[in-house]
Short mmCIF file of C-alpha atoms (C1' of nucleotides) in Angstrom, two decimals:
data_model
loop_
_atom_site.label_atom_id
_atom_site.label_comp_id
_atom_site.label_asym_id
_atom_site.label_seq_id
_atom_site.Cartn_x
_atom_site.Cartn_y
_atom_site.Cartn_z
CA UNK J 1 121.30 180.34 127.97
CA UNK J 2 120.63 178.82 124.61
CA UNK J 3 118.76 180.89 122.90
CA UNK J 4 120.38 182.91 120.29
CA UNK J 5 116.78 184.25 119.89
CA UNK J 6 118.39 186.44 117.14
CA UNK J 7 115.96 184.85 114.95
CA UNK J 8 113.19 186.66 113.18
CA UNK J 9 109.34 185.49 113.03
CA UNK J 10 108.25 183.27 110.37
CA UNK J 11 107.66 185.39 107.59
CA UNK J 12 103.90 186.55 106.55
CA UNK J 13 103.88 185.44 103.44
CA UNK J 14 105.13 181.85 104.51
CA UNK J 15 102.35 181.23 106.55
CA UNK J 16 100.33 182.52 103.73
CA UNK J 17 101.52 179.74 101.65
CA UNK J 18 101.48 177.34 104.48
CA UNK J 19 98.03 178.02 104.61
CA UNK J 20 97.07 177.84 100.84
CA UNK J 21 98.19 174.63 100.16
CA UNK J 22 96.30 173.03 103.25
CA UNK J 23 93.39 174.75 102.26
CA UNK J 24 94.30 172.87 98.20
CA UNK J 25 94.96 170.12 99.72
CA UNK J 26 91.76 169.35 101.85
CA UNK J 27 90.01 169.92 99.03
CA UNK J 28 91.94 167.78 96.16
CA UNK J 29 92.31 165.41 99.08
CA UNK J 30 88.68 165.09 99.69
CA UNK J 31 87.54 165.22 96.21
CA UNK J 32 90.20 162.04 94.81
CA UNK J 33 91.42 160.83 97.55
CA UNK J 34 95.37 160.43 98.74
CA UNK J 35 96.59 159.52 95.02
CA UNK J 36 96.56 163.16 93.60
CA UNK J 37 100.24 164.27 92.78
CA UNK J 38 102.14 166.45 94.92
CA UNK J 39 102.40 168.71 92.05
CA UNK J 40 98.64 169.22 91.55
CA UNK J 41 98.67 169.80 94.68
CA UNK J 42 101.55 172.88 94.76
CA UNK J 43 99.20 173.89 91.22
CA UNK J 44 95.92 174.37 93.02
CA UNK J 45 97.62 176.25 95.92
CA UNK J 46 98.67 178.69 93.38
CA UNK J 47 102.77 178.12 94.60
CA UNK J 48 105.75 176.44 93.26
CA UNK J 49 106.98 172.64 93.86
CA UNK J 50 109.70 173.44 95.61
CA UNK J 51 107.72 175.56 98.62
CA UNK J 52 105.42 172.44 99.16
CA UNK J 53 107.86 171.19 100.18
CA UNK J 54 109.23 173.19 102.32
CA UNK J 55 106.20 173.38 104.15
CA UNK J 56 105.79 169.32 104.18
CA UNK J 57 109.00 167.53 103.52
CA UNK J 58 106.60 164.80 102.26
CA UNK J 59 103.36 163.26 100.86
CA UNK J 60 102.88 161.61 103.81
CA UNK J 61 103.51 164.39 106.46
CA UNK J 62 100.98 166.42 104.15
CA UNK J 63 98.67 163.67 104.44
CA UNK J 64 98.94 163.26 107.69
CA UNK J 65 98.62 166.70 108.81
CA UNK J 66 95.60 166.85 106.95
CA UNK J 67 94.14 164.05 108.18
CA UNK J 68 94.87 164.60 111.85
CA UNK J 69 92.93 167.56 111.44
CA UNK J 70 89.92 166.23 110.07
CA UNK J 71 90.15 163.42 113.28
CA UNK J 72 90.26 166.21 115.60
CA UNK J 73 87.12 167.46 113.86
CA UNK J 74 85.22 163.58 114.50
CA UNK J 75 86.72 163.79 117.62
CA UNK J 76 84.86 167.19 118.46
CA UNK J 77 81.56 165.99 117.24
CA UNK J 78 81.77 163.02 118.72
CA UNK J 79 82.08 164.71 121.84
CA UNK J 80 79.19 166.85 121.65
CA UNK J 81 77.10 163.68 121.10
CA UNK J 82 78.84 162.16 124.48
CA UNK J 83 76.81 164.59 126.15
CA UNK J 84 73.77 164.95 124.21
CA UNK J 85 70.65 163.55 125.73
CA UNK J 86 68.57 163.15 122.46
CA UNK J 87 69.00 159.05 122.62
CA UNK J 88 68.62 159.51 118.27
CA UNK J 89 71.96 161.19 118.97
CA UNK J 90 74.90 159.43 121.04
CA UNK J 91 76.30 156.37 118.82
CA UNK J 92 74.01 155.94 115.96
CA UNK J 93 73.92 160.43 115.92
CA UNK J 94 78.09 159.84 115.62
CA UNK J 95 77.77 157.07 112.45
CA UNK J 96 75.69 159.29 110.42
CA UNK J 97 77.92 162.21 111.28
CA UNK J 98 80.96 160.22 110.16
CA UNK J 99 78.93 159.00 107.11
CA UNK J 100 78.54 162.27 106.04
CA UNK J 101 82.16 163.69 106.39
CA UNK J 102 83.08 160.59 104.73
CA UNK J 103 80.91 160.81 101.91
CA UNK J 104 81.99 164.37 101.28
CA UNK J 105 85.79 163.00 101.63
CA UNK J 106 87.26 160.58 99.89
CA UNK J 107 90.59 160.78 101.59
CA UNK J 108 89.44 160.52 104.82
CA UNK J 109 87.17 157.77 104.00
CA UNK J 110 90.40 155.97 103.21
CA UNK J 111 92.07 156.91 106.76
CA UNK J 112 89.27 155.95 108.83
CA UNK J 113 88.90 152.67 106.96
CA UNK J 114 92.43 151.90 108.30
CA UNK J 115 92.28 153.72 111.53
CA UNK J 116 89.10 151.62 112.39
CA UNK J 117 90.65 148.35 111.04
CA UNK J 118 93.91 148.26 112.09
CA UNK J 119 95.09 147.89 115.73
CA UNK J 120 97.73 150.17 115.47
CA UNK J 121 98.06 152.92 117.77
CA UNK J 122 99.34 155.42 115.18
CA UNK J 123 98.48 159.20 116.57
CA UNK J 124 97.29 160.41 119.92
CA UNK J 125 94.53 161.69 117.75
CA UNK J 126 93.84 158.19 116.54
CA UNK J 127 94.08 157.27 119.66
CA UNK J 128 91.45 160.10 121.11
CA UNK J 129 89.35 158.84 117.86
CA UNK J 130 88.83 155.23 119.45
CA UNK J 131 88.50 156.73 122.91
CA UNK J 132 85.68 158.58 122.22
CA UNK J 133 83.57 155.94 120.64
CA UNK J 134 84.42 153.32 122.94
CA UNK J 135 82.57 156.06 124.86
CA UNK J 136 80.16 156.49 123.17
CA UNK J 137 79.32 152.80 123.06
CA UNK J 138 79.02 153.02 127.15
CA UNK J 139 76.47 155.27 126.94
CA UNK J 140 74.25 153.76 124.23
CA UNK J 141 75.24 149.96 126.04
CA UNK J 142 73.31 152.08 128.80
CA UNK J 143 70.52 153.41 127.18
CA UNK J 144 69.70 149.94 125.88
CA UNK J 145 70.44 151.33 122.75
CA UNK J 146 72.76 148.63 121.47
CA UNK J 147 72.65 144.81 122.94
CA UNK J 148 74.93 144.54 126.06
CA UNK J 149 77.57 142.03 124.61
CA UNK J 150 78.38 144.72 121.69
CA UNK J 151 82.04 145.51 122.00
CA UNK J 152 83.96 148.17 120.81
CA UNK J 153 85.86 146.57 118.14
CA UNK J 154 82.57 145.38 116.81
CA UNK J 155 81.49 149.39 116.29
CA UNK J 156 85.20 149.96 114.84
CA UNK J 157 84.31 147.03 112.20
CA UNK J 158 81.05 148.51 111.26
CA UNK J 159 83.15 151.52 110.62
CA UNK J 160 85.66 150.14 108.60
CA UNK J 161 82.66 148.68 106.44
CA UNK J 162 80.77 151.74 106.71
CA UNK J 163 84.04 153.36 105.13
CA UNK J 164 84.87 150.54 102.56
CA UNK J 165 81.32 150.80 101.01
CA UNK J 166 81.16 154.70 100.80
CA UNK J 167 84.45 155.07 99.60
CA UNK J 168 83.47 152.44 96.73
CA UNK J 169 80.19 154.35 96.02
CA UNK J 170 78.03 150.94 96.80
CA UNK J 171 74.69 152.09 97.43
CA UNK J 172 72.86 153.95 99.80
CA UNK J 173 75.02 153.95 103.27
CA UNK J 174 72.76 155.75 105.41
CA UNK J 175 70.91 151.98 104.28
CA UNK J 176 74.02 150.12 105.71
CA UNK J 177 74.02 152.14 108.81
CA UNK J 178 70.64 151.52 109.44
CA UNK J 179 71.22 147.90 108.98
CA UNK J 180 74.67 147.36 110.98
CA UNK J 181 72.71 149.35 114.02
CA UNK J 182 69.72 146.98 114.00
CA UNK J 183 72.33 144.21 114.08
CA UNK J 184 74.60 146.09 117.16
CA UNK J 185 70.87 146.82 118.62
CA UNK J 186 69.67 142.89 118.46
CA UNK J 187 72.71 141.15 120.17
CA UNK P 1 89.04 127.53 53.48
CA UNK P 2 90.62 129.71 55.68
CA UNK P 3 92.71 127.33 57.65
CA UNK P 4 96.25 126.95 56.92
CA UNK P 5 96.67 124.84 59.66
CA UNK P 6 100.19 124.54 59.02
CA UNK P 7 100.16 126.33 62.48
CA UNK P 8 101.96 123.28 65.23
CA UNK P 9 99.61 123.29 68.05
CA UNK P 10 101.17 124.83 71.49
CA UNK P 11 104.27 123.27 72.95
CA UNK P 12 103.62 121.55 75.96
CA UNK P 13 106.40 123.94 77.84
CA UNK P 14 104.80 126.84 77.30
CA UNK P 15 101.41 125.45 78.67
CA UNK P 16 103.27 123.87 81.42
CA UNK P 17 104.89 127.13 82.24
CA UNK P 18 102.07 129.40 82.17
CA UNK P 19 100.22 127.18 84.25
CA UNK P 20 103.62 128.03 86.95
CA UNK P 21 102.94 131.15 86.37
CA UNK P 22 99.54 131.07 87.34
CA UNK P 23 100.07 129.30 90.77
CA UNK P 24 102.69 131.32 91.58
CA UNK P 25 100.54 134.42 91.30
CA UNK P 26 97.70 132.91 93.03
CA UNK P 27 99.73 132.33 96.02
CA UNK P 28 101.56 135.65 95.83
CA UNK P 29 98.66 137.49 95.60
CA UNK P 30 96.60 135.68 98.20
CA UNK P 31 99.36 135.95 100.49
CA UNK P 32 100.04 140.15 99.64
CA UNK P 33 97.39 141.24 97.75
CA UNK P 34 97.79 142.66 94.16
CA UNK P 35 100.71 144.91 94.59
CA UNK P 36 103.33 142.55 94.48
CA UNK P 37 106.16 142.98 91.83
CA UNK P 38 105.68 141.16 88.13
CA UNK P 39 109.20 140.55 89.11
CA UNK P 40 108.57 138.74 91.94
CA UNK P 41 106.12 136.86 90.38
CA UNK P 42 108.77 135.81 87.47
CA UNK P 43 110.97 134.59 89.83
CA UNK P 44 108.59 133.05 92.13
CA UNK P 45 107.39 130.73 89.40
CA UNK P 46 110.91 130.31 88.03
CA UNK P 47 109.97 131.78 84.63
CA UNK P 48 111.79 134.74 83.30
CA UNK P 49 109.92 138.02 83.09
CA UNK P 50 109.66 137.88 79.45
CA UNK P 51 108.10 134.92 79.50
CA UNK P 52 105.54 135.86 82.07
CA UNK P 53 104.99 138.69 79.69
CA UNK P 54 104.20 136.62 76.74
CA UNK P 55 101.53 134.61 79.00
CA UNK P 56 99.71 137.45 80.24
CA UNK P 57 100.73 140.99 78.00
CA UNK P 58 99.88 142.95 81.43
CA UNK P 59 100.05 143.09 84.90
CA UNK P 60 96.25 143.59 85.10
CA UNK P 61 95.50 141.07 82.71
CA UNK P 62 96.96 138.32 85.03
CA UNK P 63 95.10 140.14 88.23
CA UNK P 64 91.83 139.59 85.93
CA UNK P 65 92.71 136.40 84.94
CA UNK P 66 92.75 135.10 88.86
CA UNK P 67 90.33 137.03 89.71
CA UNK P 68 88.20 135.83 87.55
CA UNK P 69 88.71 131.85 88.41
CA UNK P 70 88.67 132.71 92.12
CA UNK P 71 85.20 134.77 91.11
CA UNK P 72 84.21 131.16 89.28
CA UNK P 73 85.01 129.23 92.71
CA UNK P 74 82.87 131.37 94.59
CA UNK P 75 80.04 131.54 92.49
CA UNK P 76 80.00 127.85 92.35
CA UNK P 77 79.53 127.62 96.30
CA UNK P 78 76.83 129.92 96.02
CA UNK P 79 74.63 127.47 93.84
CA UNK P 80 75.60 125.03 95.77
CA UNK P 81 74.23 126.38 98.98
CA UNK P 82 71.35 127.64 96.68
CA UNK P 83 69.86 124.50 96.41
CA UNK P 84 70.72 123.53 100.22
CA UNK P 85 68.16 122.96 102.51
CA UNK P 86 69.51 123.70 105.77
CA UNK P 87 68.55 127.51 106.63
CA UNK P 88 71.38 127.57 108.25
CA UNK P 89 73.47 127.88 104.81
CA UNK P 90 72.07 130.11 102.24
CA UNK P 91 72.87 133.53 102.85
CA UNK P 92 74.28 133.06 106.23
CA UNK P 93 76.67 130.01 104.92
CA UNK P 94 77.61 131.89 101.80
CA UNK P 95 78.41 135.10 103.63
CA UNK P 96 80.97 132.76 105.99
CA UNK P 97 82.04 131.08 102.96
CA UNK P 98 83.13 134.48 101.90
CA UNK P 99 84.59 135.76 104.49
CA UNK P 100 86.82 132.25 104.84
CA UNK P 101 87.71 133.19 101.38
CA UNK P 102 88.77 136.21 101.70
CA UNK P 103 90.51 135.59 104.98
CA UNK P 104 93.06 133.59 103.04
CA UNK P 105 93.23 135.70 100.20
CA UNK P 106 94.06 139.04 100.11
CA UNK P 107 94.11 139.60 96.55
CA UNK P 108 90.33 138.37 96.32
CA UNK P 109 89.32 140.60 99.16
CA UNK P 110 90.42 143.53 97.29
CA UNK P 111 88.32 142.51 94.28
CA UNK P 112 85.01 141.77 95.90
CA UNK P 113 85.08 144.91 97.93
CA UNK P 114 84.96 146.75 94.14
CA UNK P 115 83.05 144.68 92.43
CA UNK P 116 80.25 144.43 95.43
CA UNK P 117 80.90 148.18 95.92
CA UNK P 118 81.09 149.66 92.63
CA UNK P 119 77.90 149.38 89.98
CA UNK P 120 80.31 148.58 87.23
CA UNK P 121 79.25 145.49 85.21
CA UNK P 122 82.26 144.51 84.45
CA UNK P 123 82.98 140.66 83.28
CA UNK P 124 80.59 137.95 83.53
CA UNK P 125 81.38 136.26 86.20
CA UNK P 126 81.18 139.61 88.23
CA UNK P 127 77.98 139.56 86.91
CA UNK P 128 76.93 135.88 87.49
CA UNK P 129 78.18 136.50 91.40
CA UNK P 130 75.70 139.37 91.62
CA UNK P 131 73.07 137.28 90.60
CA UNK P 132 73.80 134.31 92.43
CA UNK P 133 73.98 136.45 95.54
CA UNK P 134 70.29 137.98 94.52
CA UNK P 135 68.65 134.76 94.49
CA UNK P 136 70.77 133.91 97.76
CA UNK P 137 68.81 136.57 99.13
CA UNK P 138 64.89 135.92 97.31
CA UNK P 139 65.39 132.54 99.19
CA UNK P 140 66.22 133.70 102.26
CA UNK P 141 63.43 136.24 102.27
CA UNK P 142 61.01 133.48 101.63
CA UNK P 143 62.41 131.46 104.63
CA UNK P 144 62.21 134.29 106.88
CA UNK P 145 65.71 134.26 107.26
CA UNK P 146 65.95 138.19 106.13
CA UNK P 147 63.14 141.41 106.41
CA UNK P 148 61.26 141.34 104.11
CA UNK P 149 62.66 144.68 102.43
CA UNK P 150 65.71 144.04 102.33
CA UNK P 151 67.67 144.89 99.01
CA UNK P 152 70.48 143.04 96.99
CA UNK P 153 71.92 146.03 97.27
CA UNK P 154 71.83 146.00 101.26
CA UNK P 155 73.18 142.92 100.91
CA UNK P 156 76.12 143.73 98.67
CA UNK P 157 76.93 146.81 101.08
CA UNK P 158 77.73 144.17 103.66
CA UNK P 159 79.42 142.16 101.95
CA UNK P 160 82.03 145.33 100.68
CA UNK P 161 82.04 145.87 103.98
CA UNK P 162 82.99 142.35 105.18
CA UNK P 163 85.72 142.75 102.52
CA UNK P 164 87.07 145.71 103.84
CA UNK P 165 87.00 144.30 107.70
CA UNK P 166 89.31 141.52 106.42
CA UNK P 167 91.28 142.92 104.59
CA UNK P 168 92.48 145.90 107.09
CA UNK P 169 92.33 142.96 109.97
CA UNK P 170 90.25 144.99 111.84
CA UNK P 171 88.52 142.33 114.41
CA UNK P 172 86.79 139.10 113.93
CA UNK P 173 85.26 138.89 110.77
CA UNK P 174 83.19 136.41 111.94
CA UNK P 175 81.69 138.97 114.39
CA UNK P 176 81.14 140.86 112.27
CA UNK P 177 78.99 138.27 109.67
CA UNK P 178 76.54 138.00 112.82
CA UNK P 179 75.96 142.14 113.56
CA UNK P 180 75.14 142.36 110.56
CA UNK P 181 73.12 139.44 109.59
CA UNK P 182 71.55 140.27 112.69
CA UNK P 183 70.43 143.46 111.25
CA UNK P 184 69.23 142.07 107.80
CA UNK P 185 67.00 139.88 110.08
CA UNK P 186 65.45 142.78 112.14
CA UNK P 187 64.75 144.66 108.89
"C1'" DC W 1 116.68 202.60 102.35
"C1'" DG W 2 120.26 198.34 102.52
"C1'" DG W 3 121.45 193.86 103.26
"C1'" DA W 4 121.13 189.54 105.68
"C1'" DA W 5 117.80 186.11 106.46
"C1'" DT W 6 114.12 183.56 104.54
"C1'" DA W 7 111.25 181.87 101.16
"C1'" DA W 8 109.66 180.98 96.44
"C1'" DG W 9 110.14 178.52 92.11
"C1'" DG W 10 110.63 174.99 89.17
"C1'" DA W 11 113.97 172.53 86.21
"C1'" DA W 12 116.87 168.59 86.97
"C1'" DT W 13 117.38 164.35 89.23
"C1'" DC W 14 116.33 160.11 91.27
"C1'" DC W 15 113.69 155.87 91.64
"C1'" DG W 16 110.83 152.01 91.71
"C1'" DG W 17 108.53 149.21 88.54
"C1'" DA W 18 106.24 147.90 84.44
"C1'" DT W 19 106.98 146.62 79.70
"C1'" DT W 20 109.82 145.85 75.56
"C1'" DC W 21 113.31 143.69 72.65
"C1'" DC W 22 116.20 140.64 70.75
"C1'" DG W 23 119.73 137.02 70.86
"C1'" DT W 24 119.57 132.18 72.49
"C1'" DA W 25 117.45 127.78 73.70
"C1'" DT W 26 113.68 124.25 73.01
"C1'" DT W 27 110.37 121.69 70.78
"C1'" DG W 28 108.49 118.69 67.54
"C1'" DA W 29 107.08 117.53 62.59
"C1'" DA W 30 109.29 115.44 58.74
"C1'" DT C 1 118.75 114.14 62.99
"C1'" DT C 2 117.38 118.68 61.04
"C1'" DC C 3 115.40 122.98 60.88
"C1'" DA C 4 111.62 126.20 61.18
"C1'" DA C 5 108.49 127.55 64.51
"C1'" DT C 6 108.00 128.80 69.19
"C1'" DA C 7 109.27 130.01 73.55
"C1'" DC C 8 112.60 131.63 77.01
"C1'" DG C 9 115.42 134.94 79.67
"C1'" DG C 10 116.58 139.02 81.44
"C1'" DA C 11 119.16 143.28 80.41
"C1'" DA C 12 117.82 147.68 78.59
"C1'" DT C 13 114.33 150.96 78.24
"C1'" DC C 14 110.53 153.72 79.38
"C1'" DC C 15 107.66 156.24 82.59
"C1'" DG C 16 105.16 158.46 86.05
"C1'" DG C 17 106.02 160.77 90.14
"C1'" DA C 18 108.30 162.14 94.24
"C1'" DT C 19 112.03 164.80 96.05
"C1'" DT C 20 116.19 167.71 95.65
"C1'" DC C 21 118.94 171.78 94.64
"C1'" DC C 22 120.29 175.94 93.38
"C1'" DT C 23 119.05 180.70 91.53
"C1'" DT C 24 116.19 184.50 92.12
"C1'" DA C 25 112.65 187.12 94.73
"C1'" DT C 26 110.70 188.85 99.24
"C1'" DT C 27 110.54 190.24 103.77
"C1'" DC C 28 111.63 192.91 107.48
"C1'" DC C 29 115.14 194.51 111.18
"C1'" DG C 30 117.99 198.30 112.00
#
DNA sequence: CGGAATAAGGAATCCGGATTCCGTATTGAA
DNA sequence: TTCAATACGGAATCCGGATTCCTTATTCCG
């Protein structure tokens, strides 16, 4: 009815470019954090201003799309540690994990600080994010791993931290994991 | 010698304004954080922008100037809950002290979470709230209050991290405080 | 191959804010 | 009261970036 499907595909080389400046991006992204220029940016993907964007009409939808890829990637591990038996995995297996993306990417370290601080809903993938630890808390609340009266915004604070202080290069933060999970563990 | 004093010494305006000037920004930034407009500022102490201008040449140089009495304010709690008997304070009561602090001031909660995150010496009174929070900790690890291994530097994680729970609003702080002193204890 | 449909490029523009400048208003020592 | 020394005010300027716009280059369907 309405579809003038006359249309042709997306051309090749578009997606091409598409692809080159997520792939710059990650990596600017993860090595600075959000403040690198959109221009740097369009530089590194090896394409002009103008076809950034095209691709993303904005810093933020760049951002975004970026960083709701890197959540589906948490969200994926943290799955496979659901189900993991290993009790070294589950919850304290997932903080390490996220420790290490984190320290590997500065960008992210800044979503997941507000992600895990803020009680906005923002994303389905956010959303999934939370799920998945709150399930992951369950399980270890189970185990015995953590005390029974741990809640899940108590996990999403030690996240937040665990974000602030590897984003700010304090010290050692597989230390402050150890020490946040011997508190969670004691209550 | 050297000293034509001919120099009048400074009108009693000026001081009076700068001092608005000063209060103003306190509350402004305690109430936003540091990213409020020097305009804003101006106006808010009923000074004209110029003015503020003369008092304090940049924007960061009034930031540092707050920062650094608010820094002052907290390092003088510390002593005093150095010398406190009560095991209850030390560490524990400095680390609420904090985070009552930094509840009601944004501006500050952005500042500790560098200066406790990042090794950079920077000013004094940085420095003098770094040490302050060391001995915090020696006495504590007498008491038995903290593990025995447990580092300034564990310490100072926490603490970035405490500043970084606050400041996004993730939960209650106060929760927080006790996971983690929790886990300083088990250590 | 030929031309319409798409996309690429990147200079020009737009904008929010910080900082500067200079004419005017106050202050206070004589 | 007088006048030089100081301080005030705030419009004008400067700046770093994001975002837009229009010209030229590619792609690919027929």
């Amino acid at each position: 009815m309405s579809t003038p499907q006359t249309r042709r595909k997306t051309r090749t080389d578009a997606e091409r470019n598409r692809d080159r400046v997520l792939q710059a991006a990650r990596v600017l992204f993860a090595e600075s954090g959000h403040d690198v220029q959109m221009s740097e940016v369009a530089r590194a993907a090896g394409v002009g201003i103008g076809t950034l964007y095209r691709k993303f009409p904005t810093r933020d939808a760049l951002i975004e799309a970026i960083a709701e890829h890197r959540a589906t990637d948490l969200v994926a591990a943290a799955r496979q540690l659901t189900d993991a038996e290993d009790p070294t995995q589950g919850l304290a297996g997932f903080l390490y994990h996220v420790g290490e993306v984190l320290a590997g990417d500065r960008g992210m370290s800044e979503v997941i600080e507000k992600v895990m601080g803020s009680a906005e809903p923002r994303g389905q993938t956010r959303e999934a994010l939370l799920a998945v630890v709150a399930e992951l808390l369950d399980r270890a609340r189970v185990r015995g791993t953590v005390g029974q009266d741990v809640t899940a915004g108590d996990v999403n604070m030690v996240i937040c931290g665990l974000a602030a202080v590897i984003r700010n290069a304090a010290g050692d933060w597989r230390r402050y994991i150890e020490v946040t999970l011997d508190g969670l563990r004691t209550r």
